[in-house]
Amino acid sequence: MSTTTNVAQAAQAELGAKFAGELIGPEDPSYEQARAVYNAMIDRRPALIARCTSTADVAETISFARRHDLLLAVRGGGHNGGGLGVCDDGVVLDLSLMQAIEVDPSARTVRVGGGCTWAQVDAATHEHGLATPSGIVGSTGVGGLTLGGGIGYLSRKHGLTIDNLIEADVVLADGTQARASAEENPELFWALRGGGGNFGVVTSFNFRAHPVSTVLAGPTLWPLEQTAEVMRFYREFLPAAPRELNGFFATMTVPPGDLFPAELHLRKVCGVVWCYTGPQEAAAELFAPVQALGTPLLHGVGPMPFPALQSLFDGLYVPGLQWYWRADFVRELPDAAIEQHTAFGEKLPTMHSTMHLYPIDGAVHDVGAADTPFSYRDCNWAEVIVGVDPDPANAGVIRDWTVDYWDATHPYSAGGAYVNMMMDEGQERVRASYRDNYDRLATAKATYDPANALRVNQNIEPSMGA
Ligand SMILES: Cc1cc2nc3c(=O)[nH]c(=O)nc-3n(C[C@H](O)[C@H](O)[C@H](O)COP(=O)(O)OP(=O)(O)OC[C@H]3O[C@@H](n4cnc5c(N)ncnc54)[C@H](O)[C@@H]3O)c2cc1C
């Protein structure tokens, strides 16, 4: 097939009645909207977008792409920074119509379709006073976030999202179906818990959920000039705090919104966004040293339903902004690194740009480095630097700040990065991120996808001899 139009026509002719979802080609009126992903810096034109509604649709789409030797991208929530949910010229297998959610309150589990967002899952589990650990922005896809690890407000108490995965239903690269759990296909189950979309298309996840309903949450903000003092406090305070307390550190610009007092709007600050799930009567004592530190501009911690916390940033980080990402795992925060964070905080290039340190101690450390592909279980933080702005004209400015910042702080990191917070940065970064687990992943890849049909991801190249 020579043109992208021909691909869409061939799909209509070959899949036609067998395919219950939507087949969208470049000529379709919905094409522009269907090809767009969250990061507007990514501008790719697939030949076909197949919006699947069932495992049969997924299997048909994979077979079609392979039959015609077309690149195949799998799209969950479309949030990936590097745009790994879309490709040029090939086929996008879009799961966004697969949104069934079934909560079992007595078993404390939730079964989730492969195309759900976390906001949908949070709303469903909250009705039963439950929550599954996930990320901090509701519009993020369950698929990509889970398969890369899943770091969020409940990580210190209940672990990563993958630590709460009980089983997954998968359509493999050869179009067959498999269930992965500790009992069934355990090697596939191991590989899925951090190995990304390399091993198959997950049509349904079954997660453990925990009793989490109203939490004490919100930010404490300090003047940017106090960054060094706050970071030195934070690096000692949080690791020693009970697991019920989570707080990610940020340098940021206060957005002009109701959440913040008008006098702070557009001021550069440092801060911690807290989430406390422990007994409320212990909170005052717990937060006392935080409030006594430096001169806080705001201590906005109060009770809120967990889904409200989960969607706190959704209005700020709407789809369609320009994003440039860099990340690292961090074991400790030496003074020299703190100096760099202070310097680059002062140079925040735009209102949306930020640096976050997400805690990955506590329950995340209960799981061994080789128990899942997520190998940096000895680190205390996942650091992410994101240059963000609505204006494409600022793409260069945000990219340069992000890269310069990363270059300055990378020497103080543990080496690799959280795969979900990288751009498409090549094999060396992927290897560094899986560390000693890479060879086992490569062997699993050779078993489940020997032709590397699923390669629009943080790719693990198949290797039986690994
Ligand atoms: C604003 C924002 C906030 C974020 N916050 C957090 C956070 O707090 N914690 C955190 O851990 N991460 C966070 N992330 C990172 C996020 O985990 C990744 O961007 C992740 O890739 C998003 O998954 P997705 O399904 O939306 O992405 P997509 O772009 O759809 O997919 C990403 C990758 O996963 C694969 N994939 C997706 N679904 C499936 C599936 N069902 N089966 C097989 N492969 C699949 C795709 O092929 C692709 O390679 C955030 C991202 C953004 C943009």
Coordinates of C-alpha atoms and ligand atoms in Angstrom, one line a residue:
M1 CA 0.0 0.0 0.0
S2 CA 1.6 3.3 -1.0
T3 CA -0.6 6.0 0.5
T4 CA -2.1 6.5 3.9
T5 CA -5.6 6.7 2.3
N6 CA -5.2 3.2 0.9
V7 CA -4.5 1.9 4.4
A8 CA -7.8 3.2 5.7
Q9 CA -9.6 1.8 2.6
A10 CA -7.9 -1.6 3.0
A11 CA -8.9 -1.6 6.7
Q12 CA -12.6 -0.9 5.8
A13 CA -12.5 -3.7 3.2
E14 CA -10.7 -6.3 5.3
L15 CA -12.0 -5.6 8.8
G16 CA -15.4 -4.2 7.8
A17 CA -18.2 -6.1 9.5
K18 CA -15.8 -8.0 11.8
F19 CA -14.8 -4.7 13.5
A20 CA -17.3 -3.3 16.0
G21 CA -15.3 -0.1 16.8
E22 CA -14.4 2.9 14.6
L23 CA -11.9 3.0 11.8
I24 CA -10.7 6.5 11.1
G25 CA -8.5 7.5 8.2
P26 CA -7.0 10.8 7.1
E27 CA -10.0 11.6 5.0
D28 CA -12.4 11.3 8.0
P29 CA -13.7 14.5 9.6
S30 CA -12.8 13.2 13.1
Y31 CA -9.2 12.4 12.0
E32 CA -7.5 15.6 13.3
Q33 CA -9.1 15.2 16.8
A34 CA -8.5 11.5 16.8
R35 CA -4.8 11.7 16.0
A36 CA -4.1 14.4 18.6
V37 CA -2.3 13.4 21.8
Y38 CA -2.0 15.2 25.1
N39 CA 1.4 16.7 24.4
A40 CA 0.9 19.2 21.5
M41 CA 4.6 19.1 20.7
I42 CA 3.8 15.7 19.2
D43 CA 2.4 16.0 15.7
R44 CA 2.1 12.6 14.0
R45 CA -0.1 11.5 11.1
P46 CA -1.1 7.8 11.3
A47 CA -2.6 6.1 8.3
L48 CA -5.3 4.5 10.4
I49 CA -6.8 5.0 13.9
A50 CA -8.7 1.9 15.0
R51 CA -10.9 2.6 18.0
C52 CA -11.4 -0.8 19.5
T53 CA -14.4 -1.9 21.6
S54 CA -13.5 -5.5 22.4
T55 CA -10.6 -7.9 22.6
A56 CA -11.7 -9.2 19.2
D57 CA -11.3 -5.7 17.7
V58 CA -7.8 -5.5 19.3
A59 CA -6.8 -8.8 17.9
E60 CA -8.1 -7.9 14.4
T61 CA -6.2 -4.6 14.5
I62 CA -2.9 -6.2 15.5
S63 CA -3.3 -8.8 12.7
F64 CA -4.1 -6.1 10.1
A65 CA -1.1 -4.1 11.0
R66 CA 1.2 -7.1 10.9
R67 CA -0.3 -8.4 7.7
H68 CA 0.6 -5.2 6.0
D69 CA 3.9 -4.6 7.8
L70 CA 2.7 -1.4 9.3
L71 CA 4.1 0.3 12.4
L72 CA 1.7 -0.2 15.3
A73 CA 1.2 2.3 18.2
V74 CA -1.1 1.5 21.1
R75 CA -2.9 4.3 22.7
G76 CA -4.4 4.3 26.3
G77 CA -5.0 7.8 27.6
G78 CA -2.6 9.4 25.1
H79 CA -0.7 11.2 27.9
N80 CA 2.8 9.9 27.1
G81 CA 5.3 12.8 27.0
G82 CA 7.2 11.3 24.0
G83 CA 3.9 10.7 22.2
L84 CA 4.3 6.9 22.3
G85 CA 0.5 6.5 21.8
V86 CA 0.7 7.7 18.2
C87 CA 2.9 7.1 15.1
D88 CA 3.5 8.5 11.6
D89 CA 2.0 6.5 8.7
G90 CA 1.2 3.3 10.7
V91 CA -1.8 2.1 12.7
V92 CA -2.9 3.5 16.1
L93 CA -4.8 1.0 18.1
D94 CA -6.8 3.3 20.3
L95 CA -8.3 1.8 23.5
S96 CA -10.3 4.8 24.6
L97 CA -13.7 3.2 24.0
M98 CA -12.8 0.3 26.3
Q99 CA -13.9 2.0 29.5
A100 CA -15.8 -0.6 31.6
I101 CA -15.2 -0.4 35.3
E102 CA -16.4 -2.9 37.9
V103 CA -15.8 -2.5 41.6
D104 CA -16.0 -5.4 43.9
P105 CA -16.3 -3.7 47.3
S106 CA -16.2 -6.9 49.4
A107 CA -13.1 -8.2 47.7
R108 CA -11.7 -4.6 47.5
T109 CA -10.8 -4.9 43.9
V110 CA -11.6 -3.0 40.7
R111 CA -11.5 -4.3 37.2
V112 CA -10.8 -1.6 34.6
G113 CA -10.9 -1.5 30.8
G114 CA -7.6 -0.8 29.0
G115 CA -8.7 2.6 27.8
C116 CA -9.9 4.2 31.1
T117 CA -8.5 7.3 32.7
W118 CA -7.7 7.5 36.4
A119 CA -10.4 10.1 37.0
Q120 CA -13.0 7.5 35.9
V121 CA -11.5 4.8 38.2
D122 CA -11.2 7.2 41.1
A123 CA -14.9 8.2 40.8
A124 CA -16.0 4.6 40.7
T125 CA -13.9 3.3 43.6
H126 CA -14.7 6.5 45.7
E127 CA -18.4 5.5 45.7
H128 CA -17.3 2.5 47.9
G129 CA -14.8 4.5 50.0
L130 CA -11.9 2.8 48.1
A131 CA -8.9 3.9 46.0
T132 CA -6.2 2.3 43.9
P133 CA -2.7 4.0 43.9
S134 CA -2.2 5.9 40.7
G135 CA -0.8 9.3 39.5
I136 CA -1.6 12.9 40.4
V137 CA -3.6 14.0 37.3
G138 CA -7.0 12.5 36.6
S139 CA -6.8 12.5 32.8
T140 CA -3.8 10.2 32.7
G141 CA -4.5 6.8 31.1
V142 CA -4.6 3.7 33.3
G143 CA -2.8 1.7 30.6
G144 CA 0.4 3.6 30.2
L145 CA 0.7 4.7 33.8
T146 CA 0.2 1.2 35.1
L147 CA 2.5 -0.6 32.7
G148 CA 5.4 1.8 33.5
G149 CA 5.0 1.6 37.3
G150 CA 2.5 4.2 38.6
I151 CA 3.7 6.8 41.2
G152 CA 1.2 8.9 43.2
Y153 CA -0.1 10.2 46.5
L154 CA -0.7 6.6 47.9
S155 CA 2.7 5.2 46.9
R156 CA 4.3 5.5 50.4
K157 CA 1.4 3.7 52.0
H158 CA 0.2 1.3 49.4
G159 CA 3.0 1.0 46.8
L160 CA 3.2 1.6 43.1
T161 CA 0.2 0.9 40.9
I162 CA 1.9 -2.3 39.7
D163 CA 2.3 -3.4 43.3
N164 CA -1.5 -3.4 43.3
L165 CA -2.1 -5.2 40.0
I166 CA -3.7 -8.6 40.5
E167 CA -4.1 -9.7 37.0
A168 CA -4.3 -8.4 33.4
D169 CA -6.0 -9.7 30.3
V170 CA -3.8 -9.3 27.3
V171 CA -3.9 -9.6 23.6
L172 CA -0.4 -10.8 22.6
A173 CA 1.5 -9.6 19.5
D174 CA 0.4 -12.8 17.6
G175 CA -3.2 -11.9 18.2
T176 CA -3.9 -14.6 20.9
Q177 CA -5.3 -13.8 24.3
A178 CA -3.7 -14.5 27.6
R179 CA -4.4 -13.8 31.3
A180 CA -1.4 -12.7 33.3
S181 CA -1.3 -13.2 37.1
A182 CA 0.9 -14.7 39.8
E183 CA -0.6 -18.1 38.9
E184 CA -1.2 -17.8 35.1
N185 CA 1.7 -16.8 32.8
P186 CA 3.8 -15.5 35.7
E187 CA 6.7 -14.4 33.5
L188 CA 4.3 -12.3 31.4
F189 CA 2.8 -10.9 34.7
W190 CA 6.3 -10.0 35.9
A191 CA 7.2 -8.2 32.6
L192 CA 3.9 -6.2 32.5
R193 CA 4.6 -4.7 35.9
G194 CA 6.9 -2.0 34.7
G195 CA 8.0 -3.2 31.3
G196 CA 5.6 -0.8 29.5
G197 CA 3.5 -1.8 26.4
N198 CA 6.2 -4.1 25.1
F199 CA 4.5 -7.4 25.9
G200 CA 0.9 -7.1 24.6
V201 CA -2.1 -4.9 24.6
V202 CA -3.8 -5.0 28.0
T203 CA -7.6 -4.9 27.5
S204 CA -8.4 -5.2 31.2
F205 CA -6.6 -4.7 34.5
N206 CA -7.7 -6.0 37.9
F207 CA -6.4 -4.0 40.8
R208 CA -6.4 -4.1 44.6
A209 CA -8.1 -1.1 46.2
H210 CA -7.7 0.3 49.7
P211 CA -10.0 2.1 52.1
V212 CA -9.2 5.8 51.2
S213 CA -12.0 8.3 51.1
T214 CA -11.5 11.8 52.7
V215 CA -7.8 12.8 52.9
L216 CA -6.1 15.8 54.4
A217 CA -4.4 17.4 51.5
G218 CA -3.1 20.5 49.8
P219 CA 0.1 22.6 49.4
T220 CA 2.5 24.3 51.7
L221 CA 4.3 27.1 49.8
W222 CA 7.4 29.0 50.6
P223 CA 9.2 31.9 48.9
L224 CA 11.5 30.5 46.2
E225 CA 14.5 32.1 48.1
Q226 CA 13.9 29.5 50.8
T227 CA 14.2 26.5 48.5
A228 CA 17.5 25.3 50.0
E229 CA 16.2 25.4 53.5
V230 CA 13.0 23.7 52.6
M231 CA 14.7 21.0 50.6
R232 CA 17.2 20.2 53.4
F233 CA 14.3 19.9 55.8
Y234 CA 12.2 17.8 53.4
R235 CA 15.0 15.3 52.6
E236 CA 15.1 14.4 56.3
F237 CA 11.4 14.9 57.3
L238 CA 9.5 12.9 54.7
P239 CA 11.5 9.6 54.8
A240 CA 11.1 9.6 58.6
A241 CA 7.4 10.4 58.5
P242 CA 4.7 7.8 58.8
R243 CA 3.8 6.1 55.5
E244 CA 0.3 7.7 55.7
L245 CA 2.0 11.0 54.8
N246 CA 2.9 11.7 51.2
G247 CA 4.2 14.9 49.8
F248 CA 5.9 15.7 46.6
F249 CA 8.3 18.7 46.5
A250 CA 8.0 21.2 43.7
T251 CA 9.4 24.4 42.4
M252 CA 6.7 26.2 40.5
T253 CA 4.9 29.4 39.6
V254 CA 1.6 29.9 41.5
P255 CA -1.2 29.7 38.9
P256 CA -3.8 32.4 38.9
G257 CA -6.8 30.4 40.2
D258 CA -9.3 30.2 43.1
L259 CA -7.1 27.6 44.8
F260 CA -4.5 30.3 45.7
P261 CA -4.8 33.8 47.3
A262 CA -4.6 36.5 44.6
E263 CA -1.4 38.0 46.2
L264 CA 0.5 34.8 45.4
H265 CA -0.6 34.6 41.8
L266 CA 2.3 34.2 39.3
R267 CA 4.8 34.3 42.1
K268 CA 7.7 31.7 41.9
V269 CA 7.7 29.5 44.9
C270 CA 8.8 26.2 46.3
G271 CA 6.4 23.9 48.0
V272 CA 5.2 20.5 49.0
V273 CA 1.8 19.1 48.0
W274 CA 0.7 16.8 50.8
C275 CA -1.7 13.9 51.1
Y276 CA -2.3 12.4 54.5
T277 CA -4.4 9.3 55.0
G278 CA -3.7 8.6 58.7
P279 CA -5.8 9.5 61.7
Q280 CA -6.9 13.1 61.6
E281 CA -6.1 13.7 65.3
A282 CA -2.4 13.1 64.6
A283 CA -2.3 15.6 61.8
A284 CA -1.7 18.8 63.8
E285 CA 1.5 17.4 65.5
L286 CA 2.7 15.9 62.2
F287 CA 2.4 19.2 60.3
A288 CA 3.7 21.4 63.1
P289 CA 7.4 21.3 62.0
V290 CA 6.3 22.0 58.4
Q291 CA 4.4 25.1 59.5
A292 CA 7.3 26.2 61.7
L293 CA 9.8 26.0 58.8
G294 CA 10.9 29.3 57.3
T295 CA 8.1 31.7 56.5
P296 CA 5.4 29.7 54.7
L297 CA 3.3 31.8 52.2
L298 CA 0.5 29.3 52.5
H299 CA -0.4 26.2 54.4
G300 CA -3.5 25.1 52.4
V301 CA -3.9 21.6 53.9
G302 CA -7.5 20.5 54.6
P303 CA -9.9 17.7 54.2
M304 CA -11.1 16.7 50.7
P305 CA -12.5 13.7 49.0
F306 CA -9.6 11.7 47.4
P307 CA -10.9 12.2 43.8
A308 CA -10.9 16.0 44.4
L309 CA -7.1 15.8 45.2
Q310 CA -6.6 13.6 42.2
S311 CA -8.1 16.2 39.9
L312 CA -6.5 19.3 41.6
F313 CA -4.2 20.0 38.6
D314 CA -6.5 18.9 35.8
G315 CA -7.7 22.4 35.1
L316 CA -4.1 23.7 34.9
Y317 CA -2.6 21.0 32.8
V318 CA -5.3 20.7 30.1
P319 CA -4.6 18.7 26.9
G320 CA -2.9 20.5 24.1
L321 CA 0.0 22.2 25.8
Q322 CA 3.6 21.9 24.7
W323 CA 5.6 19.6 27.0
Y324 CA 9.2 18.7 27.2
W325 CA 10.2 16.0 29.8
R326 CA 13.4 14.8 31.5
A327 CA 13.6 12.5 34.5
D328 CA 15.9 10.7 37.0
F329 CA 15.7 8.5 40.0
V330 CA 17.2 10.0 43.1
R331 CA 18.5 8.2 46.1
E332 CA 19.4 11.3 48.2
L333 CA 19.4 15.1 47.8
P334 CA 23.0 16.4 48.5
D335 CA 23.6 20.1 49.0
A336 CA 25.2 20.4 45.6
A337 CA 22.0 19.1 43.9
I338 CA 19.9 21.5 46.0
E339 CA 22.0 24.4 44.8
Q340 CA 21.1 23.4 41.2
H341 CA 17.4 23.1 42.0
T342 CA 17.5 26.6 43.5
A343 CA 19.3 28.0 40.5
F344 CA 16.9 26.4 37.9
G345 CA 13.9 27.2 40.1
E346 CA 14.8 30.9 39.7
K347 CA 14.9 30.4 35.9
L348 CA 11.5 28.7 35.6
P349 CA 10.8 29.7 32.0
T350 CA 7.0 29.7 31.9
M351 CA 4.0 29.6 34.4
H352 CA 3.3 25.9 33.8
S353 CA 7.0 24.7 33.9
T354 CA 7.9 22.8 37.1
M355 CA 10.2 20.3 38.8
H356 CA 8.6 17.6 41.0
L357 CA 10.2 15.1 43.4
Y358 CA 7.8 12.2 43.9
P359 CA 8.5 10.0 47.0
I360 CA 9.1 6.3 46.2
D361 CA 10.1 5.1 49.7
G362 CA 7.8 3.5 52.2
A363 CA 5.8 0.6 50.7
V364 CA 7.6 0.9 47.4
H365 CA 10.7 -0.4 49.2
D366 CA 8.8 -3.4 50.5
V367 CA 9.1 -5.0 47.0
G368 CA 12.4 -6.3 45.8
A369 CA 14.4 -4.8 43.0
A370 CA 14.0 -7.9 40.8
D371 CA 10.4 -8.7 41.9
T372 CA 9.1 -6.4 39.1
P373 CA 11.0 -4.7 36.3
F374 CA 10.8 -1.4 38.3
S375 CA 14.3 -1.8 39.6
Y376 CA 15.1 1.4 41.5
R377 CA 13.4 0.2 44.7
D378 CA 16.3 1.6 46.7
C379 CA 15.7 5.2 45.6
N380 CA 13.7 7.7 47.5
W381 CA 12.4 10.0 44.8
A382 CA 11.5 10.0 41.1
E383 CA 12.5 13.5 39.9
V384 CA 10.8 15.0 36.8
I385 CA 11.6 18.3 35.1
V386 CA 8.9 19.5 32.7
G387 CA 9.0 22.6 30.5
V388 CA 5.4 23.3 29.7
D389 CA 3.6 26.2 27.9
P390 CA 0.6 26.7 25.7
D391 CA 2.5 28.6 23.0
P392 CA 4.3 26.5 20.3
A393 CA 6.7 29.5 19.9
N394 CA 8.1 28.7 23.4
A395 CA 8.9 25.1 22.5
G396 CA 12.6 25.9 22.2
V397 CA 12.7 27.8 25.5
I398 CA 11.1 25.1 27.5
R399 CA 13.2 22.4 25.9
D400 CA 16.4 24.2 26.6
W401 CA 15.6 24.9 30.3
T402 CA 14.6 21.3 30.8
V403 CA 17.7 19.8 29.2
D404 CA 20.1 22.3 30.9
Y405 CA 18.4 21.6 34.3
W406 CA 18.7 17.8 33.7
D407 CA 22.3 18.1 32.7
A408 CA 23.0 20.0 35.9
T409 CA 21.3 17.6 38.3
H410 CA 21.8 14.2 36.5
P411 CA 25.2 13.7 38.1
Y412 CA 23.5 13.5 41.5
S413 CA 21.0 10.9 40.3
A414 CA 21.0 7.1 40.6
G415 CA 21.5 6.7 36.8
G416 CA 18.2 5.7 35.3
A417 CA 14.7 7.3 35.2
Y418 CA 11.1 6.4 35.6
V419 CA 10.2 5.3 32.0
N420 CA 6.8 7.0 32.1
M421 CA 8.4 10.4 32.6
M422 CA 10.9 10.4 29.8
M423 CA 10.6 11.5 26.2
D424 CA 11.6 9.0 23.5
E425 CA 15.3 9.1 24.5
G426 CA 16.7 5.9 22.9
Q427 CA 18.0 2.5 24.0
E428 CA 20.7 3.7 26.5
R429 CA 18.2 5.5 28.7
V430 CA 15.8 2.5 28.5
R431 CA 18.5 0.1 29.6
A432 CA 19.6 2.5 32.4
S433 CA 16.1 2.6 33.6
Y434 CA 15.6 -1.1 33.9
R435 CA 19.2 -1.7 35.1
D436 CA 19.7 -5.4 36.1
N437 CA 16.2 -6.3 35.0
Y438 CA 16.8 -5.4 31.3
D439 CA 18.1 -8.8 30.2
R440 CA 15.2 -10.7 31.7
L441 CA 12.8 -8.2 30.0
A442 CA 14.6 -8.8 26.7
T443 CA 14.1 -12.6 27.1
A444 CA 10.4 -12.1 27.9
K445 CA 10.2 -9.9 24.9
A446 CA 11.7 -12.6 22.7
T447 CA 9.0 -15.0 24.1
Y448 CA 6.0 -12.8 23.7
D449 CA 6.9 -10.5 20.8
P450 CA 9.9 -11.9 19.0
A451 CA 9.4 -9.7 15.9
N452 CA 9.2 -6.6 18.0
A453 CA 5.8 -5.7 16.6
L454 CA 5.0 -3.6 19.7
R455 CA 7.9 -1.2 19.4
V456 CA 6.3 2.3 19.8
N457 CA 7.1 2.4 23.5
Q458 CA 10.2 2.6 25.7
N459 CA 11.4 -0.3 23.6
I460 CA 13.0 -3.5 24.9
E461 CA 14.6 -5.3 22.0
P462 CA 13.9 -9.1 22.0
S463 CA 17.0 -11.2 22.8
M464 CA 16.9 -14.9 23.7
G465 CA 20.6 -14.9 24.5
A466 CA 20.3 -12.1 27.0
Ligands
LIG1 C1 0.0 15.7 33.1 C2 0.7 14.4 33.4 C3 0.8 14.0 34.7 C4 1.3 12.7 35.0 N1 1.4 12.3 36.3 C5 1.9 11.1 36.6 C6 1.9 10.6 37.9 O1 1.5 11.3 38.9 N2 2.4 9.4 38.2 C7 2.9 8.6 37.2 O2 3.3 7.5 37.4 N3 2.9 9.0 35.9 C8 2.4 10.3 35.6 N4 2.4 10.7 34.3 C9 3.1 9.9 33.3 C10 2.2 8.9 32.7 O3 2.3 7.7 33.5 C11 2.7 8.5 31.3 O4 2.6 9.6 30.5 C12 1.9 7.3 30.7 O5 2.6 6.9 29.6 C13 0.5 7.7 30.4 O6 -0.3 6.6 30.0 P1 -1.4 6.8 28.9 O7 -2.1 5.5 28.7 O8 -2.2 8.0 29.1 O9 -0.4 7.1 27.6 P2 -0.4 6.7 26.1 O10 0.4 7.8 25.4 O11 -1.7 6.3 25.6 O12 0.5 5.4 26.2 C14 1.8 5.4 26.7 C15 2.5 4.1 26.4 O13 1.8 3.0 27.1 C16 1.4 2.0 26.1 N5 0.0 1.6 26.5 C17 -1.0 2.4 27.0 N6 -2.1 1.7 27.3 C18 -1.8 0.4 27.0 C19 -2.5 -0.8 27.1 N7 -3.7 -0.9 27.6 N8 -1.8 -2.0 26.7 C20 -0.6 -1.9 26.2 N9 0.2 -0.8 26.1 C21 -0.4 0.4 26.5 C22 1.4 2.8 24.8 O14 1.6 1.9 23.7 C23 2.6 3.7 25.0 O15 3.8 3.1 24.7 C24 1.8 11.9 34.0 C25 1.7 12.4 32.7 C26 1.2 13.6 32.4 C27 1.1 14.1 31.0

